[in-house]
PDB file of C-alpha atoms in Angstrom:
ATOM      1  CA  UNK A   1     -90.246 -59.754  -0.754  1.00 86.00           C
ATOM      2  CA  UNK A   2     -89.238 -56.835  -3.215  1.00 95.00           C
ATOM      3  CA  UNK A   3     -92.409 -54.866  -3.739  1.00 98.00           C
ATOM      4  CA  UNK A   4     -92.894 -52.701  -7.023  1.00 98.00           C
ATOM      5  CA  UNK A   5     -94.946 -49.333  -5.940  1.00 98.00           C
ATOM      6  CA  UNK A   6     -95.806 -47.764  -8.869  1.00 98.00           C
ATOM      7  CA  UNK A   7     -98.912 -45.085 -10.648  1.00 98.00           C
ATOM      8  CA  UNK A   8    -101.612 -47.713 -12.000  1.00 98.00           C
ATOM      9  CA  UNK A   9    -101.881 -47.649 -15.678  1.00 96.00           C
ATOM     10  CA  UNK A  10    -105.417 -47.101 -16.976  1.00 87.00           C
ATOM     11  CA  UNK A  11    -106.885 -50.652 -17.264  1.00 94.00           C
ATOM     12  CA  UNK A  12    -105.162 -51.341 -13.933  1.00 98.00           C
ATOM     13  CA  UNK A  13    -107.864 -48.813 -12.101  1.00 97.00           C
ATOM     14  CA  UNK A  14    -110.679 -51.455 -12.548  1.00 97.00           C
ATOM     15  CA  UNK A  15    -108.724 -54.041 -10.463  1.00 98.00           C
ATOM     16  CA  UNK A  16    -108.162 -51.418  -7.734  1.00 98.00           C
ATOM     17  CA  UNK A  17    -111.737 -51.005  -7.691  1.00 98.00           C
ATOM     18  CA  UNK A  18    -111.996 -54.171  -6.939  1.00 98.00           C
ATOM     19  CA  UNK A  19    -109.751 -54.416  -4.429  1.00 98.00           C
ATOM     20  CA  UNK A  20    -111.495 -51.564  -2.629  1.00 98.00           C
ATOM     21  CA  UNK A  21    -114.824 -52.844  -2.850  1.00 98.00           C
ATOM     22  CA  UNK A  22    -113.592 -56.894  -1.648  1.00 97.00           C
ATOM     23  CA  UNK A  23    -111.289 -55.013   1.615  1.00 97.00           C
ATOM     24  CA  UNK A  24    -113.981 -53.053   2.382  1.00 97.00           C
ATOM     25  CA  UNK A  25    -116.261 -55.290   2.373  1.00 96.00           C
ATOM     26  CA  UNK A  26    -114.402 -58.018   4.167  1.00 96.00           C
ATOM     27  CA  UNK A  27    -113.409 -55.617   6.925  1.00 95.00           C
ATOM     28  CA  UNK A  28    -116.109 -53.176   7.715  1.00 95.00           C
ATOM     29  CA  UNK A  29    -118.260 -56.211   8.581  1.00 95.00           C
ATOM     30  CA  UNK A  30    -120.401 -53.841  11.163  1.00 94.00           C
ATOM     31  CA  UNK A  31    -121.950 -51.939   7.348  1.00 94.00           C
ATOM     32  CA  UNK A  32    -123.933 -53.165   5.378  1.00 93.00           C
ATOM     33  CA  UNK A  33    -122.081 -54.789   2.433  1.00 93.00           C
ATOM     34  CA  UNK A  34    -125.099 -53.138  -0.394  1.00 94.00           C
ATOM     35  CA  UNK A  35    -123.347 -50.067   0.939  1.00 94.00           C
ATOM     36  CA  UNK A  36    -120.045 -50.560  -1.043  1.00 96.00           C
ATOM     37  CA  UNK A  37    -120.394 -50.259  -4.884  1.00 97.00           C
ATOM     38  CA  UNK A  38    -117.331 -50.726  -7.229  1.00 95.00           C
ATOM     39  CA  UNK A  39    -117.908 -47.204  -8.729  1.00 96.00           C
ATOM     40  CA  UNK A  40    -116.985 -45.999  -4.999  1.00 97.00           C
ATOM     41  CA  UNK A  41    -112.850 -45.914  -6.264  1.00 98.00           C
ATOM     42  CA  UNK A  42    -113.361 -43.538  -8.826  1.00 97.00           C
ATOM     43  CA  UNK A  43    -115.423 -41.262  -6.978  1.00 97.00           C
ATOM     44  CA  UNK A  44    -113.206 -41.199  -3.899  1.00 97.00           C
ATOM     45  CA  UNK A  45    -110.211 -41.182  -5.675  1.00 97.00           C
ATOM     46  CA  UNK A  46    -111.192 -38.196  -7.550  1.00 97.00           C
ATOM     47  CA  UNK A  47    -107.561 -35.502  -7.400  1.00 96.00           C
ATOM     48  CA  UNK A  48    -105.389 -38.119  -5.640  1.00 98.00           C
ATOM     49  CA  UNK A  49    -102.080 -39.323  -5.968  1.00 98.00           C
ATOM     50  CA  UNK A  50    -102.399 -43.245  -6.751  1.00 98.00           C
ATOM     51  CA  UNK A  51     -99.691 -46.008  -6.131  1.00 98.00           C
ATOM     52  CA  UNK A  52    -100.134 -49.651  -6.331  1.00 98.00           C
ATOM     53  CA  UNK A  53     -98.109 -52.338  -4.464  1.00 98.00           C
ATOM     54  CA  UNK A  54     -97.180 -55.637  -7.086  1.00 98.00           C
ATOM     55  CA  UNK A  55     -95.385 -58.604  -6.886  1.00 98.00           C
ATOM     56  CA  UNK A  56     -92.039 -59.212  -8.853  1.00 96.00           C
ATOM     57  CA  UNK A  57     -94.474 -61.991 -10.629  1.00 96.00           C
ATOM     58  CA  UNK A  58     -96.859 -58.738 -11.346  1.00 97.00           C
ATOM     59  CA  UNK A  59     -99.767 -59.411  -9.081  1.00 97.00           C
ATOM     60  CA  UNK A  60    -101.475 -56.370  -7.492  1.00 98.00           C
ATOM     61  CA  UNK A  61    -101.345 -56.257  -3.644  1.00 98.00           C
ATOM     62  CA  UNK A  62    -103.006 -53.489  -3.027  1.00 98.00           C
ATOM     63  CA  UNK A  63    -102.559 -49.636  -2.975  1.00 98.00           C
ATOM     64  CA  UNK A  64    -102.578 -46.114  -0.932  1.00 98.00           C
ATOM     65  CA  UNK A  65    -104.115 -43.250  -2.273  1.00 98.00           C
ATOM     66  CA  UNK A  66    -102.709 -39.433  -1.302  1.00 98.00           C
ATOM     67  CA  UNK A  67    -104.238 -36.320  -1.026  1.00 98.00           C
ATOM     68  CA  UNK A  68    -101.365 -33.544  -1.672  1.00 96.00           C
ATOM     69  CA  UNK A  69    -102.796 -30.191  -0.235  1.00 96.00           C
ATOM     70  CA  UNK A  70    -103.391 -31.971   2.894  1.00 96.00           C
ATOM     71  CA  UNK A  71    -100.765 -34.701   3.080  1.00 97.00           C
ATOM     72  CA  UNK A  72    -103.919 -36.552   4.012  1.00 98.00           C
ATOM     73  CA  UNK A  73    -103.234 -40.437   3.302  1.00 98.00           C
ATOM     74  CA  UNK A  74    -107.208 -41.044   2.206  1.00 98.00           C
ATOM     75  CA  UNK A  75    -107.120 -44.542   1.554  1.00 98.00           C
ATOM     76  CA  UNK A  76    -104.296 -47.691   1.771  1.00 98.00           C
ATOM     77  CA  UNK A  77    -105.781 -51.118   0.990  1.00 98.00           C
ATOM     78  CA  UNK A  78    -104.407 -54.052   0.664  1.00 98.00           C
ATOM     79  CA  UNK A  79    -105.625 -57.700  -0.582  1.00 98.00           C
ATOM     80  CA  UNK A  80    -106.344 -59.879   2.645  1.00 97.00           C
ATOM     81  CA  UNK A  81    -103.988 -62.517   1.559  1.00 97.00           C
ATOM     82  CA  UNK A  82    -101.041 -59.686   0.991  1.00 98.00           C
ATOM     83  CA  UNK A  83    -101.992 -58.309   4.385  1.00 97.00           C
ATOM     84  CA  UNK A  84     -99.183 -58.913   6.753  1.00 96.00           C
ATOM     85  CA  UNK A  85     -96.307 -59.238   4.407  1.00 97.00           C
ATOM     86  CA  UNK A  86     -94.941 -55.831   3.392  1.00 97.00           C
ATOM     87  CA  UNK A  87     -97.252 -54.432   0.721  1.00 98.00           C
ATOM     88  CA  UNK A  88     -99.079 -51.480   2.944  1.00 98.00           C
ATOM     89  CA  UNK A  89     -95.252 -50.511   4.529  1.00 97.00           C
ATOM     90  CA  UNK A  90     -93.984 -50.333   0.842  1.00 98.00           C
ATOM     91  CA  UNK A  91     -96.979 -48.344  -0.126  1.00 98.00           C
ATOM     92  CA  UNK A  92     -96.098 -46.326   3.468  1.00 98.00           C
ATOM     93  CA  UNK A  93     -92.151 -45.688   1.881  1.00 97.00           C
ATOM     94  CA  UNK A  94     -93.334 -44.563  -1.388  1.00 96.00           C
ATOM     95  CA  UNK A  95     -94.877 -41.439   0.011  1.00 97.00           C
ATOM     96  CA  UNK A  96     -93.043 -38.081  -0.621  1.00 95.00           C
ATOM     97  CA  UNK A  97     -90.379 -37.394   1.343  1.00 95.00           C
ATOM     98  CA  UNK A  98     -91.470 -40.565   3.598  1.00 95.00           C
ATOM     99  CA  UNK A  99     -90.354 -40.455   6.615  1.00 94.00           C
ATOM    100  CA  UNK A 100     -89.209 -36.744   6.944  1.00 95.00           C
ATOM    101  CA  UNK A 101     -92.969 -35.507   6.278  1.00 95.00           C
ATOM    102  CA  UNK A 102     -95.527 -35.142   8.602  1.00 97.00           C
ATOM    103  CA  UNK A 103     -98.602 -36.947   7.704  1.00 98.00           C
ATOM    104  CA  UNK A 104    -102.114 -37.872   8.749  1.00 98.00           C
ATOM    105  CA  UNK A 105    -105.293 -40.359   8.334  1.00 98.00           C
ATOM    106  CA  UNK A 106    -108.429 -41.014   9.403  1.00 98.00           C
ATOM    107  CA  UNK A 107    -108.632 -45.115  10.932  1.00 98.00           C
ATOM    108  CA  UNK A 108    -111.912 -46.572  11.597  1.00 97.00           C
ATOM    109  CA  UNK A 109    -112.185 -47.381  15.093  1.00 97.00           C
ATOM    110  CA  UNK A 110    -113.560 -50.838  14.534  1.00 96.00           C
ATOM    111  CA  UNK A 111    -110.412 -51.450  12.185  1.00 96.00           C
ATOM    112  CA  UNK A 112    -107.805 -52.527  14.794  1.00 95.00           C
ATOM    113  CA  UNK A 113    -105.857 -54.342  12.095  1.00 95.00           C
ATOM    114  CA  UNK A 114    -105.435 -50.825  10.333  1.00 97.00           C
ATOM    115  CA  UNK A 115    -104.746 -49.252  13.631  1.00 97.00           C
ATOM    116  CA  UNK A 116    -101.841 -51.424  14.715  1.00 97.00           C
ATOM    117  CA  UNK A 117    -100.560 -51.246  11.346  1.00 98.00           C
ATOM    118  CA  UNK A 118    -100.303 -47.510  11.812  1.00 98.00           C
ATOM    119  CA  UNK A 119     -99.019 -47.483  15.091  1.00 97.00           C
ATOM    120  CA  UNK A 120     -96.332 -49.540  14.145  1.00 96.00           C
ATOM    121  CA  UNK A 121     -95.591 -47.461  11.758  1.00 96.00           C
ATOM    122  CA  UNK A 122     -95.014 -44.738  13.949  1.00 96.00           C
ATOM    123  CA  UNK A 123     -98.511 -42.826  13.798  1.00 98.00           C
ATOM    124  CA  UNK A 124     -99.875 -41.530  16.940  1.00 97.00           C
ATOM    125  CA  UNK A 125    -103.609 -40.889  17.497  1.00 98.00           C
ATOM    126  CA  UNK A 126    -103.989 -36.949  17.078  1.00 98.00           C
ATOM    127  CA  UNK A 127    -108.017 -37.161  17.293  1.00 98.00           C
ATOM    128  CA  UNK A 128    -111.446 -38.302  16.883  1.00 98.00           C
ATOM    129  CA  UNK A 129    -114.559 -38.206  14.815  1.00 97.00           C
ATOM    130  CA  UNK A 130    -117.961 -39.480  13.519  1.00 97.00           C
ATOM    131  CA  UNK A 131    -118.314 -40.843   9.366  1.00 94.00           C
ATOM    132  CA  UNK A 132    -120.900 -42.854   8.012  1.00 90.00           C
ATOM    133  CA  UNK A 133    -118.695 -46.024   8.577  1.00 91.00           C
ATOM    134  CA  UNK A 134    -118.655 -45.334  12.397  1.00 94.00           C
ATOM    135  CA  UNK A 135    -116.250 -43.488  14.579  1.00 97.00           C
ATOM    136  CA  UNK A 136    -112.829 -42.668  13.583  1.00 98.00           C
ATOM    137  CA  UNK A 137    -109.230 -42.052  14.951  1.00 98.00           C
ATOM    138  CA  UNK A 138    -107.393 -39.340  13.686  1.00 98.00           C
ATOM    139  CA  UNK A 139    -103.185 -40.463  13.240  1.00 98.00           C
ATOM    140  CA  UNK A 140    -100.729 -38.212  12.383  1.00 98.00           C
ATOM    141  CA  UNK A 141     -97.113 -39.505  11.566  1.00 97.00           C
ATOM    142  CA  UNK A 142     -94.923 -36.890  13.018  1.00 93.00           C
ATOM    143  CA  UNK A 143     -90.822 -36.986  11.421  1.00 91.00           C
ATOM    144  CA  UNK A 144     -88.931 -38.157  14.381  1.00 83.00           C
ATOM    145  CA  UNK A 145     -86.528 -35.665  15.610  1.00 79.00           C
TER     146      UNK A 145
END
């Protein structure tokens, strides 16, 4: 499939929302659901670079959020029945200078979907850590030589 990455347009944030609050909720099964809120995208998205993943047809996949001073990808998110079929490695190629920049992420240890995506992307586990969600892996993508 030919994926369209692309900034979301204004009205287009609300659906993203959604999508973050429906992934979330569907994968981090081990928090509380009450714990997710649909205002959650706007506050954590707060200074990032957005892209969305569509269809040709124009239906939002999902989409991967950027933090520039840090190359820090903070969130990538994709619809559950999108998962699997390109979206998050389009989202992955639309990053700056993709794959001749070094970048990193923080995975949820629980989320071994996420994690195997990302390692099959060519991210390596750099690290470790503690968030409200539960422990973490830190992944850096490092250029290849």
């Amino acid at each position: 499939m030919e994926w369209i990455v692309r900034a979301p347009e204004g009205p287009e944030r609300e659906e993203l929302a959604d999508i973050y609050l429906t992934v979330r909720r569907e994968t981090f099964t081990w928090v509380a659901a009450s714990q997710f809120h649909h205002g959650d995208f706007f506050a954590h998205t707060q200074g990032e670079i957005v892209w969305l993943a569509e269809t040709p047809e124009g239906e939002i996949a999902g989409f991967m959020t950027l933090w520039p001073p840090d190359d820090f990808i903070h969130m990538l998110y994709v619809r559950k029945v999108w998962q699997g079929k390109g979206a998050g490695n389009a989202l992955l190629r639309a990053l700056p200078d993709w794959p001749r920049q070094k970048y990193r992420l923080k995975c949820l240890v629980k989320n071994s979907g996420a994690k195997a995506f990302y390692l099959t992307n060519g991210f390596a586990v750099t690290g470790s850590g503690s968030s409200a969600e539960g422990d973490y892996e830190e992944l850096s993508f490092t250029p290849p030589r």
